[in-house]
Tab-separated table of C-alpha atoms in Angstrom:
chain	number	residue	atom	x	y	z
A	1	UNK	CA	-126.657	-99.056	-41.212
A	2	UNK	CA	-130.365	-98.331	-40.735
A	3	UNK	CA	-131.781	-95.767	-43.207
A	4	UNK	CA	-132.591	-92.569	-41.313
A	5	UNK	CA	-136.019	-90.975	-41.713
A	6	UNK	CA	-136.957	-87.330	-41.196
A	7	UNK	CA	-136.838	-86.258	-37.578
A	8	UNK	CA	-139.483	-87.461	-35.164
A	9	UNK	CA	-139.979	-86.391	-31.581
A	10	UNK	CA	-138.438	-89.134	-29.437
A	11	UNK	CA	-141.222	-90.659	-27.375
A	12	UNK	CA	-140.340	-94.074	-25.999
A	13	UNK	CA	-142.626	-97.027	-26.456
A	14	UNK	CA	-142.539	-97.577	-22.719
A	15	UNK	CA	-143.946	-94.133	-22.102
A	16	UNK	CA	-146.759	-94.792	-24.554
A	17	UNK	CA	-147.522	-98.067	-22.829
A	18	UNK	CA	-147.634	-96.384	-19.445
A	19	UNK	CA	-150.099	-93.795	-20.718
A	20	UNK	CA	-152.425	-96.436	-22.128
A	21	UNK	CA	-154.835	-98.552	-20.111
A	22	UNK	CA	-152.792	-101.618	-19.062
A	23	UNK	CA	-153.809	-104.794	-20.883
A	24	UNK	CA	-153.884	-108.242	-19.300
A	25	UNK	CA	-151.123	-110.005	-21.190
A	26	UNK	CA	-151.541	-113.082	-19.003
A	27	UNK	CA	-154.490	-114.018	-21.227
A	28	UNK	CA	-151.977	-114.952	-23.924
A	29	UNK	CA	-150.383	-117.394	-21.507
A	30	UNK	CA	-153.759	-118.974	-20.809
A	31	UNK	CA	-154.475	-119.283	-24.527
A	32	UNK	CA	-151.071	-120.829	-25.166
A	33	UNK	CA	-151.625	-123.330	-22.349
A	34	UNK	CA	-154.829	-124.445	-24.076
A	35	UNK	CA	-152.822	-125.587	-27.124
A	36	UNK	CA	-149.959	-127.118	-25.142
A	37	UNK	CA	-150.590	-130.647	-26.449
A	38	UNK	CA	-150.485	-129.341	-30.017
A	39	UNK	CA	-147.267	-127.457	-29.326
A	40	UNK	CA	-145.563	-130.535	-27.887
A	41	UNK	CA	-146.739	-132.724	-30.780
A	42	UNK	CA	-145.539	-130.191	-33.339
A	43	UNK	CA	-142.129	-129.882	-31.713
A	44	UNK	CA	-141.677	-133.646	-31.538
A	45	UNK	CA	-142.533	-134.020	-35.221
A	46	UNK	CA	-139.932	-131.417	-36.115
A	47	UNK	CA	-137.388	-132.973	-33.769
A	48	UNK	CA	-137.744	-136.395	-35.379
A	49	UNK	CA	-136.940	-135.043	-38.846
A	50	UNK	CA	-134.042	-132.581	-38.480
A	51	UNK	CA	-132.397	-131.018	-41.515
A	52	UNK	CA	-129.098	-129.212	-42.000
A	53	UNK	CA	-128.755	-125.634	-43.180
A	54	UNK	CA	-130.342	-124.856	-46.553
A	55	UNK	CA	-131.709	-128.414	-46.643
A	56	UNK	CA	-134.810	-127.676	-44.544
A	57	UNK	CA	-137.274	-128.867	-47.198
A	58	UNK	CA	-139.392	-131.089	-44.939
A	59	UNK	CA	-139.274	-128.548	-42.120
A	60	UNK	CA	-140.426	-125.803	-44.463
A	61	UNK	CA	-143.194	-128.023	-45.845
A	62	UNK	CA	-144.409	-128.769	-42.297
A	63	UNK	CA	-144.538	-125.056	-41.523
A	64	UNK	CA	-146.394	-124.321	-44.767
A	65	UNK	CA	-148.986	-127.034	-44.085
A	66	UNK	CA	-149.638	-125.565	-40.657
A	67	UNK	CA	-149.970	-122.055	-42.047
A	68	UNK	CA	-152.321	-123.331	-44.775
A	69	UNK	CA	-154.486	-124.988	-42.124
A	70	UNK	CA	-154.603	-121.713	-40.205
A	71	UNK	CA	-155.371	-119.676	-43.317
A	72	UNK	CA	-152.255	-117.541	-42.968
A	73	UNK	CA	-150.675	-116.357	-46.238
A	74	UNK	CA	-146.945	-116.602	-46.758
A	75	UNK	CA	-144.188	-116.046	-49.274
A	76	UNK	CA	-142.032	-119.023	-50.236
A	77	UNK	CA	-139.193	-119.499	-50.902
A	78	UNK	CA	-137.267	-116.798	-49.089
A	79	UNK	CA	-133.547	-117.331	-48.515
A	80	UNK	CA	-133.791	-120.615	-50.456
A	81	UNK	CA	-135.732	-122.734	-47.961
A	82	UNK	CA	-137.252	-120.130	-45.633
A	83	UNK	CA	-140.623	-118.406	-45.706
A	84	UNK	CA	-142.279	-115.250	-44.453
A	85	UNK	CA	-145.889	-115.301	-43.220
A	86	UNK	CA	-148.131	-112.285	-42.664
A	87	UNK	CA	-151.009	-111.533	-40.312
A	88	UNK	CA	-152.992	-108.314	-40.112
A	89	UNK	CA	-152.508	-105.307	-42.350
A	90	UNK	CA	-151.325	-101.723	-42.411
A	91	UNK	CA	-148.788	-99.949	-40.256
A	92	UNK	CA	-146.762	-100.631	-38.318
A	93	UNK	CA	-145.055	-103.867	-39.288
A	94	UNK	CA	-143.377	-105.891	-36.532
A	95	UNK	CA	-141.357	-109.051	-37.191
A	96	UNK	CA	-140.918	-112.233	-35.166
A	97	UNK	CA	-138.182	-114.673	-36.159
A	98	UNK	CA	-137.453	-118.382	-35.663
A	99	UNK	CA	-134.549	-120.370	-37.105
A	100	UNK	CA	-135.181	-123.853	-38.560
A	101	UNK	CA	-131.958	-125.809	-39.146
A	102	UNK	CA	-130.343	-128.650	-37.206
A	103	UNK	CA	-126.745	-129.710	-36.533
A	104	UNK	CA	-124.476	-132.540	-37.747
A	105	UNK	CA	-124.584	-134.339	-34.389
A	106	UNK	CA	-125.507	-137.951	-33.629
A	107	UNK	CA	-128.273	-137.833	-31.047
A	108	UNK	CA	-127.882	-139.887	-27.865
A	109	UNK	CA	-130.876	-140.979	-25.861
A	110	UNK	CA	-133.946	-143.097	-26.448
A	111	UNK	CA	-136.830	-140.644	-26.707
A	112	UNK	CA	-139.602	-142.004	-28.968
A	113	UNK	CA	-139.336	-138.843	-31.055
A	114	UNK	CA	-135.533	-138.895	-31.349
A	115	UNK	CA	-133.930	-137.996	-34.651
A	116	UNK	CA	-134.694	-140.447	-37.438
A	117	UNK	CA	-131.666	-139.172	-39.340
A	118	UNK	CA	-128.384	-140.583	-37.999
A	119	UNK	CA	-125.800	-137.858	-37.553
A	120	UNK	CA	-128.323	-134.985	-37.685
A	121	UNK	CA	-129.984	-133.570	-34.590
A	122	UNK	CA	-131.890	-130.563	-33.316
A	123	UNK	CA	-129.255	-129.953	-30.657
A	124	UNK	CA	-129.743	-126.183	-30.492
A	125	UNK	CA	-133.490	-126.016	-29.959
A	126	UNK	CA	-134.473	-124.685	-33.363
A	127	UNK	CA	-137.345	-127.178	-33.450
A	128	UNK	CA	-138.656	-125.431	-30.339
A	129	UNK	CA	-138.154	-122.013	-31.927
A	130	UNK	CA	-140.244	-122.979	-34.953
A	131	UNK	CA	-142.911	-124.514	-32.711
A	132	UNK	CA	-143.201	-121.423	-30.532
A	133	UNK	CA	-143.547	-119.171	-33.559
A	134	UNK	CA	-146.192	-121.464	-35.069
A	135	UNK	CA	-147.974	-121.319	-31.724
A	136	UNK	CA	-147.869	-117.532	-31.882
A	137	UNK	CA	-149.212	-117.711	-35.437
A	138	UNK	CA	-152.172	-119.719	-34.166
A	139	UNK	CA	-152.876	-117.289	-31.320
A	140	UNK	CA	-152.436	-114.214	-33.503
A	141	UNK	CA	-154.749	-115.658	-36.139
A	142	UNK	CA	-157.456	-115.877	-33.511
A	143	UNK	CA	-157.153	-112.151	-32.847
A	144	UNK	CA	-156.215	-111.010	-36.342
A	145	UNK	CA	-159.233	-108.730	-36.695
A	146	UNK	CA	-158.054	-106.799	-33.633
A	147	UNK	CA	-154.420	-106.430	-34.683
A	148	UNK	CA	-153.496	-102.772	-35.115
A	149	UNK	CA	-151.007	-103.362	-37.879
A	150	UNK	CA	-149.039	-106.190	-39.472
A	151	UNK	CA	-147.161	-109.072	-37.893
A	152	UNK	CA	-144.532	-110.699	-40.088
A	153	UNK	CA	-143.321	-114.179	-39.146
A	154	UNK	CA	-139.821	-115.051	-40.350
A	155	UNK	CA	-139.048	-118.769	-40.562
A	156	UNK	CA	-135.353	-118.580	-41.280
A	157	UNK	CA	-132.980	-121.257	-42.584
A	158	UNK	CA	-129.273	-121.743	-42.041
A	159	UNK	CA	-128.524	-120.096	-38.732
A	160	UNK	CA	-125.860	-122.711	-38.025
A	161	UNK	CA	-123.158	-121.129	-40.156
A	162	UNK	CA	-124.943	-120.243	-43.382
A	163	UNK	CA	-125.999	-116.674	-42.471
A	164	UNK	CA	-129.602	-117.294	-43.432
A	165	UNK	CA	-130.580	-114.172	-41.504
A	166	UNK	CA	-128.381	-112.042	-43.737
A	167	UNK	CA	-129.942	-113.598	-46.821
A	168	UNK	CA	-133.459	-112.927	-45.555
A	169	UNK	CA	-132.596	-109.283	-44.970
A	170	UNK	CA	-131.092	-109.006	-48.469
A	171	UNK	CA	-134.207	-110.567	-49.993
A	172	UNK	CA	-136.486	-107.968	-48.393
A	173	UNK	CA	-137.978	-109.835	-45.457
A	174	UNK	CA	-137.650	-106.713	-43.286
A	175	UNK	CA	-139.018	-104.205	-45.762
A	176	UNK	CA	-141.099	-101.608	-43.857
A	177	UNK	CA	-140.497	-103.419	-40.545
A	178	UNK	CA	-140.315	-101.103	-37.531
A	179	UNK	CA	-138.960	-103.591	-34.995
A	180	UNK	CA	-138.061	-107.283	-34.716
A	181	UNK	CA	-137.859	-109.810	-31.907
A	182	UNK	CA	-136.290	-113.251	-31.620
A	183	UNK	CA	-135.611	-115.731	-28.859
A	184	UNK	CA	-133.448	-118.737	-28.073
A	185	UNK	CA	-133.948	-121.545	-25.571
A	186	UNK	CA	-131.139	-121.415	-23.033
A	187	UNK	CA	-130.159	-124.384	-20.822
A	188	UNK	CA	-127.909	-122.231	-18.657
A	189	UNK	CA	-130.937	-120.464	-17.145
A	190	UNK	CA	-133.683	-121.935	-14.927
A	191	UNK	CA	-136.730	-123.009	-16.879
A	192	UNK	CA	-139.242	-120.271	-17.755
A	193	UNK	CA	-136.688	-117.499	-17.085
A	194	UNK	CA	-136.885	-114.671	-19.614
A	195	UNK	CA	-133.522	-112.953	-19.875
A	196	UNK	CA	-131.790	-110.447	-22.090
A	197	UNK	CA	-129.586	-107.375	-21.904
A	198	UNK	CA	-129.217	-104.023	-23.666
A	199	UNK	CA	-126.376	-103.665	-26.139
A	200	UNK	CA	-124.201	-106.614	-27.119
A	201	UNK	CA	-125.677	-109.956	-26.080
A	202	UNK	CA	-123.788	-112.314	-28.426
A	203	UNK	CA	-120.356	-112.037	-29.961
A	204	UNK	CA	-119.193	-111.707	-33.518
A	205	UNK	CA	-117.896	-115.028	-34.825
A	206	UNK	CA	-115.810	-116.384	-37.653
A	207	UNK	CA	-114.073	-119.703	-38.348
A	208	UNK	CA	-110.628	-120.309	-39.780
A	209	UNK	CA	-108.503	-123.130	-41.123
A	210	UNK	CA	-104.730	-122.917	-41.462
A	211	UNK	CA	-102.371	-125.186	-43.364
A	212	UNK	CA	-98.763	-125.275	-42.132
A	213	UNK	CA	-96.401	-126.694	-44.755
A	214	UNK	CA	-92.898	-128.064	-44.189
A	215	UNK	CA	-90.972	-131.057	-45.482
A	216	UNK	CA	-91.676	-134.462	-44.043
A	217	UNK	CA	-89.428	-137.450	-43.484
A	218	UNK	CA	-88.408	-140.175	-41.067
A	219	UNK	CA	-89.185	-139.347	-37.455
A	220	UNK	CA	-85.820	-140.783	-36.436
A	221	UNK	CA	-84.036	-138.157	-38.540
A	222	UNK	CA	-85.842	-134.865	-37.803
A	223	UNK	CA	-82.734	-132.864	-38.740
A	224	UNK	CA	-83.388	-133.822	-42.360
A	225	UNK	CA	-86.953	-132.492	-42.274
A	226	UNK	CA	-88.741	-129.171	-41.812
A	227	UNK	CA	-91.225	-130.207	-39.157
A	228	UNK	CA	-94.685	-128.585	-39.535
A	229	UNK	CA	-95.915	-130.243	-36.318
A	230	UNK	CA	-93.529	-128.212	-34.198
A	231	UNK	CA	-94.415	-125.064	-36.142
A	232	UNK	CA	-98.163	-125.662	-35.726
A	233	UNK	CA	-97.784	-126.369	-32.016
A	234	UNK	CA	-95.841	-123.136	-31.577
A	235	UNK	CA	-98.537	-121.268	-33.451
A	236	UNK	CA	-101.337	-122.661	-31.278
A	237	UNK	CA	-99.543	-121.540	-28.141
A	238	UNK	CA	-98.683	-118.121	-29.551
A	239	UNK	CA	-102.305	-117.417	-30.470
A	240	UNK	CA	-103.306	-117.326	-26.803
A	241	UNK	CA	-101.195	-114.217	-26.266
A	242	UNK	CA	-103.550	-112.335	-28.589
A	243	UNK	CA	-106.066	-112.211	-25.741
A	244	UNK	CA	-103.740	-112.355	-22.730
A	245	UNK	CA	-101.366	-109.616	-23.869
A	246	UNK	CA	-102.929	-107.738	-26.784
A	247	UNK	CA	-106.626	-107.436	-25.936
A	248	UNK	CA	-107.910	-105.175	-23.185
A	249	UNK	CA	-109.476	-107.051	-20.263
A	250	UNK	CA	-112.539	-104.910	-20.926
A	251	UNK	CA	-112.830	-106.194	-24.514
A	252	UNK	CA	-114.014	-109.787	-24.464
A	253	UNK	CA	-112.449	-111.958	-27.168
A	254	UNK	CA	-111.768	-115.624	-27.838
A	255	UNK	CA	-109.398	-117.479	-30.146
A	256	UNK	CA	-109.928	-121.222	-29.810
A	257	UNK	CA	-108.092	-123.831	-31.854
A	258	UNK	CA	-110.438	-126.816	-31.998
A	259	UNK	CA	-108.987	-128.959	-34.771
A	260	UNK	CA	-105.461	-130.240	-35.316
A	261	UNK	CA	-104.663	-132.809	-37.994
A	262	UNK	CA	-101.176	-134.056	-38.798
A	263	UNK	CA	-99.828	-137.352	-40.130
A	264	UNK	CA	-100.944	-140.968	-39.748
A	265	UNK	CA	-97.707	-142.816	-38.889
A	266	UNK	CA	-95.907	-142.933	-35.559
A	267	UNK	CA	-92.520	-142.766	-37.253
A	268	UNK	CA	-93.301	-140.279	-40.032
A	269	UNK	CA	-93.036	-136.501	-39.847
A	270	UNK	CA	-95.759	-135.222	-42.221
A	271	UNK	CA	-95.374	-132.639	-44.952
A	272	UNK	CA	-98.185	-130.507	-43.569
A	273	UNK	CA	-100.452	-129.903	-40.587
A	274	UNK	CA	-103.991	-128.510	-40.673
A	275	UNK	CA	-105.409	-126.639	-37.736
A	276	UNK	CA	-108.631	-124.747	-37.326
A	277	UNK	CA	-110.868	-122.978	-34.879
A	278	UNK	CA	-112.924	-119.913	-34.202
A	279	UNK	CA	-112.408	-116.249	-33.362
A	280	UNK	CA	-114.961	-114.325	-31.296
A	281	UNK	CA	-115.134	-110.622	-30.447
A	282	UNK	CA	-117.721	-108.141	-29.212
A	283	UNK	CA	-116.915	-105.424	-31.765
A	284	UNK	CA	-116.096	-105.390	-35.453
A	285	UNK	CA	-112.955	-103.410	-34.683
A	286	UNK	CA	-111.548	-106.033	-32.317
A	287	UNK	CA	-112.493	-108.773	-34.783
A	288	UNK	CA	-110.636	-107.023	-37.605
A	289	UNK	CA	-107.513	-106.715	-35.440
A	290	UNK	CA	-107.681	-110.317	-34.296
A	291	UNK	CA	-108.031	-111.621	-37.838
A	292	UNK	CA	-104.935	-109.713	-38.880
A	293	UNK	CA	-103.000	-110.873	-35.829
A	294	UNK	CA	-104.011	-114.528	-36.239
A	295	UNK	CA	-102.504	-114.459	-39.720
A	296	UNK	CA	-99.358	-112.650	-38.540
A	297	UNK	CA	-98.874	-114.890	-35.503
A	298	UNK	CA	-99.230	-118.145	-37.415
A	299	UNK	CA	-96.979	-116.833	-40.177
A	300	UNK	CA	-94.332	-115.849	-37.625
A	301	UNK	CA	-94.446	-119.215	-35.870
A	302	UNK	CA	-94.221	-121.047	-39.175
A	303	UNK	CA	-91.325	-118.918	-40.424
A	304	UNK	CA	-89.418	-119.414	-37.171
A	305	UNK	CA	-89.410	-123.148	-37.892
A	306	UNK	CA	-88.717	-122.877	-41.611
A	307	UNK	CA	-92.308	-123.503	-42.647
A	308	UNK	CA	-95.017	-121.560	-44.483
A	309	UNK	CA	-98.698	-121.168	-43.631
A	310	UNK	CA	-101.924	-120.318	-45.429
A	311	UNK	CA	-104.981	-119.122	-43.488
A	312	UNK	CA	-108.474	-119.597	-44.924
A	313	UNK	CA	-111.328	-117.730	-43.219
A	314	UNK	CA	-113.908	-119.845	-45.101
A	315	UNK	CA	-116.287	-116.943	-45.602
A	316	UNK	CA	-117.719	-118.527	-48.735
A	317	UNK	CA	-118.975	-121.433	-46.601
A	318	UNK	CA	-119.313	-119.872	-43.143
A	319	UNK	CA	-119.753	-116.100	-43.366
A	320	UNK	CA	-118.710	-113.778	-40.576
A	321	UNK	CA	-121.475	-113.167	-38.039
A	322	UNK	CA	-121.237	-109.689	-36.507
A	323	UNK	CA	-122.033	-109.146	-32.819
A	324	UNK	CA	-125.720	-109.325	-31.912
A	325	UNK	CA	-126.704	-106.045	-30.308
A	326	UNK	CA	-130.028	-105.300	-28.678
A	327	UNK	CA	-131.477	-101.876	-29.271
A	328	UNK	CA	-131.790	-100.375	-25.734
A	329	UNK	CA	-135.428	-99.345	-26.178
A	330	UNK	CA	-136.400	-102.622	-27.853
A	331	UNK	CA	-134.820	-104.397	-24.889
A	332	UNK	CA	-136.740	-102.272	-22.367
A	333	UNK	CA	-139.970	-102.893	-24.251
A	334	UNK	CA	-139.439	-106.650	-24.421
A	335	UNK	CA	-138.586	-106.948	-20.735
A	336	UNK	CA	-141.595	-104.840	-19.772
A	337	UNK	CA	-143.901	-107.054	-21.837
A	338	UNK	CA	-142.360	-110.214	-20.410
A	339	UNK	CA	-142.702	-108.991	-16.824
A	340	UNK	CA	-146.411	-108.368	-17.410
A	341	UNK	CA	-146.880	-111.753	-19.073
A	342	UNK	CA	-145.282	-114.194	-16.627
A	343	UNK	CA	-146.825	-115.060	-13.240
A	344	UNK	CA	-143.719	-114.004	-11.325
A	345	UNK	CA	-141.851	-110.877	-12.486
A	346	UNK	CA	-138.704	-112.306	-10.863
A	347	UNK	CA	-138.587	-114.694	-13.827
A	348	UNK	CA	-137.597	-111.708	-15.988
A	349	UNK	CA	-134.003	-110.679	-15.552
A	350	UNK	CA	-131.001	-109.057	-17.172
A	351	UNK	CA	-128.298	-111.550	-18.076
A	352	UNK	CA	-124.658	-111.428	-19.043
A	353	UNK	CA	-123.665	-111.691	-22.666
A	354	UNK	CA	-122.155	-114.776	-24.254
A	355	UNK	CA	-119.382	-115.339	-26.765
A	356	UNK	CA	-121.659	-117.563	-28.823
A	357	UNK	CA	-122.663	-116.168	-32.219
A	358	UNK	CA	-126.064	-115.642	-33.844
A	359	UNK	CA	-127.142	-114.491	-37.274
A	360	UNK	CA	-130.030	-112.591	-35.700
A	361	UNK	CA	-127.238	-110.000	-35.681
A	362	UNK	CA	-128.052	-109.186	-39.304
A	363	UNK	CA	-131.663	-108.466	-38.381
A	364	UNK	CA	-130.503	-106.305	-35.489
A	365	UNK	CA	-128.362	-104.270	-37.868
A	366	UNK	CA	-131.324	-103.643	-40.152
A	367	UNK	CA	-134.057	-102.651	-37.669
A	368	UNK	CA	-134.366	-101.955	-33.920
A	369	UNK	CA	-134.447	-105.414	-32.377
A	370	UNK	CA	-134.210	-107.447	-29.198
A	371	UNK	CA	-132.993	-111.009	-28.786
A	372	UNK	CA	-134.194	-112.915	-25.722
A	373	UNK	CA	-133.025	-116.033	-23.886
A	374	UNK	CA	-135.736	-118.391	-22.644
A	375	UNK	CA	-134.487	-120.593	-19.811
A	376	UNK	CA	-135.075	-124.348	-20.087
A	377	UNK	CA	-132.870	-125.809	-17.323
A	378	UNK	CA	-134.996	-128.331	-15.454
A	379	UNK	CA	-133.483	-131.309	-13.617
A	380	UNK	CA	-136.806	-133.126	-13.474
A	381	UNK	CA	-137.262	-132.902	-17.243
A	382	UNK	CA	-133.628	-133.861	-17.866
A	383	UNK	CA	-133.064	-130.500	-19.527
A	384	UNK	CA	-129.553	-130.011	-18.151
A	385	UNK	CA	-127.289	-130.615	-21.152
A	386	UNK	CA	-125.671	-127.839	-23.132
A	387	UNK	CA	-126.493	-126.615	-26.615
A	388	UNK	CA	-124.699	-128.415	-29.464
A	389	UNK	CA	-124.313	-131.603	-27.431
A	390	UNK	CA	-125.683	-135.073	-28.324
A	391	UNK	CA	-127.746	-135.271	-25.127
A	392	UNK	CA	-129.363	-131.852	-25.388
A	393	UNK	CA	-132.905	-132.137	-24.033
A	394	UNK	CA	-135.692	-129.573	-24.061
A	395	UNK	CA	-138.064	-128.818	-21.211
A	396	UNK	CA	-141.197	-128.800	-23.369
A	397	UNK	CA	-143.051	-126.905	-20.665
A	398	UNK	CA	-141.565	-123.662	-21.982
A	399	UNK	CA	-143.173	-123.977	-25.420
A	400	UNK	CA	-146.378	-122.322	-24.291
A	401	UNK	CA	-144.428	-119.491	-22.674
A	402	UNK	CA	-142.475	-118.882	-25.869
A	403	UNK	CA	-145.641	-118.856	-27.976
A	404	UNK	CA	-147.338	-116.465	-25.555
A	405	UNK	CA	-144.302	-114.181	-25.398
A	406	UNK	CA	-144.078	-113.955	-29.196
A	407	UNK	CA	-147.781	-113.122	-29.299
A	408	UNK	CA	-147.545	-110.522	-26.554
A	409	UNK	CA	-144.519	-108.806	-28.078
A	410	UNK	CA	-146.201	-108.447	-31.458
A	411	UNK	CA	-149.657	-107.380	-30.304
A	412	UNK	CA	-148.374	-105.037	-27.617
A	413	UNK	CA	-145.914	-103.435	-29.991
A	414	UNK	CA	-148.710	-102.626	-32.434
A	415	UNK	CA	-150.878	-101.222	-29.631
A	416	UNK	CA	-148.147	-99.008	-28.226
A	417	UNK	CA	-147.002	-97.798	-31.627
A	418	UNK	CA	-150.465	-96.428	-32.358
A	419	UNK	CA	-150.736	-94.942	-28.864
A	420	UNK	CA	-147.459	-93.157	-29.444
A	421	UNK	CA	-148.452	-91.953	-32.890
A	422	UNK	CA	-151.618	-90.478	-31.434
A	423	UNK	CA	-149.487	-88.537	-28.971
A	424	UNK	CA	-147.116	-87.306	-31.655
A	425	UNK	CA	-149.662	-86.203	-34.181
A	426	UNK	CA	-148.746	-86.166	-37.849
A	427	UNK	CA	-145.025	-85.555	-37.579
A	428	UNK	CA	-143.788	-88.184	-40.042
A	429	UNK	CA	-142.913	-86.519	-43.323
A	430	UNK	CA	-142.817	-89.824	-45.183
A	431	UNK	CA	-139.697	-91.582	-46.282
A	432	UNK	CA	-139.102	-95.206	-47.076
A	433	UNK	CA	-137.194	-98.211	-45.885
A	434	UNK	CA	-136.926	-99.714	-42.448
A	435	UNK	CA	-137.349	-97.964	-39.165
A	436	UNK	CA	-134.929	-95.602	-37.539
A	437	UNK	CA	-133.962	-96.099	-33.889
A	438	UNK	CA	-136.007	-93.057	-32.883
A	439	UNK	CA	-139.232	-94.650	-34.173
A	440	UNK	CA	-139.294	-97.639	-31.855
């Protein structure tokens, strides 16, 4: 929950922006285009040296060297391998976030900057996220004297299952922050599309592993065994009824079994079967029910076949990610800024949510936030493959747009916050902690 502050008159950021003289945000796009070669080079360096969650030592060092060259101070380490950089000073404080880690995937393709680490790949675009935020750092540094407040840059580790965002929040990265913004490259949208939605944009997610135990034996004499394969198969089928018959069609949810491991021999019934997968839901309440029902359903299927089952939710290794929800006013603000930044306002659109998970959710629970998808689908650039696939390819032409959008969101937020405060007068009676929803 976000700490509440003493009551303020609710004046939306959009209203403040409309009252102010409109600024030409397209200048940020021009500035970003002028460093396009640097952006591409930076991204390719990061892509060639991917690192798994909480192992991002080289990535972090590359970011720190860049910040040192730019003369931007930072705090390191935060959340083990992450860092937080700061530009400007005073109130308000707005945060921009990029995740840094790669995936355990063997890259396919022959790009000269392909992964130099077999079995590890930036298959989710986090190298692009870091690059775009470093680009914003460079642009913001050039206008630091004109910033009407503080911009905090969060370079976050361990998005891919380690809940690095939660750890950054717990270690104080959002202290005094009024609002936060993050983005993700998205191959399902045409390149240079800026898309988001109010409310839930990504699902809550958790993984599970179940062990079904029976009594193995010769496959020719199944009547002398207690077959865990049959029990596990029954359980996998029964789990699908949790969505088809127990979850409202208006409540999106997913239970996917993605791993199934039994014996090695063709004529041996094993003693146990391991199965695993993921559960997704758009509310904590539905997730809680599904977790309970997964355990009950697998236990019932196992018992019906004389077996037992143990379910491990693996939260010590892969913590639960709650749903990522965009604050409605943060969403409106971000889409307004984007529509004034891009050459064609039709590039800015509302999109449907996805059942993918994101640990930006923890940031969104701490402060008013908006998470944005940046389209990269481009047949000419070969950017047509999905996230988390070995042939994932980035349309590098969007790097300058991402850097410009980060810059515009931060600078415009600071401008509008002060415009709004001038309209309110001195109504804030103090208080501490992060921002309330009414202060956006």
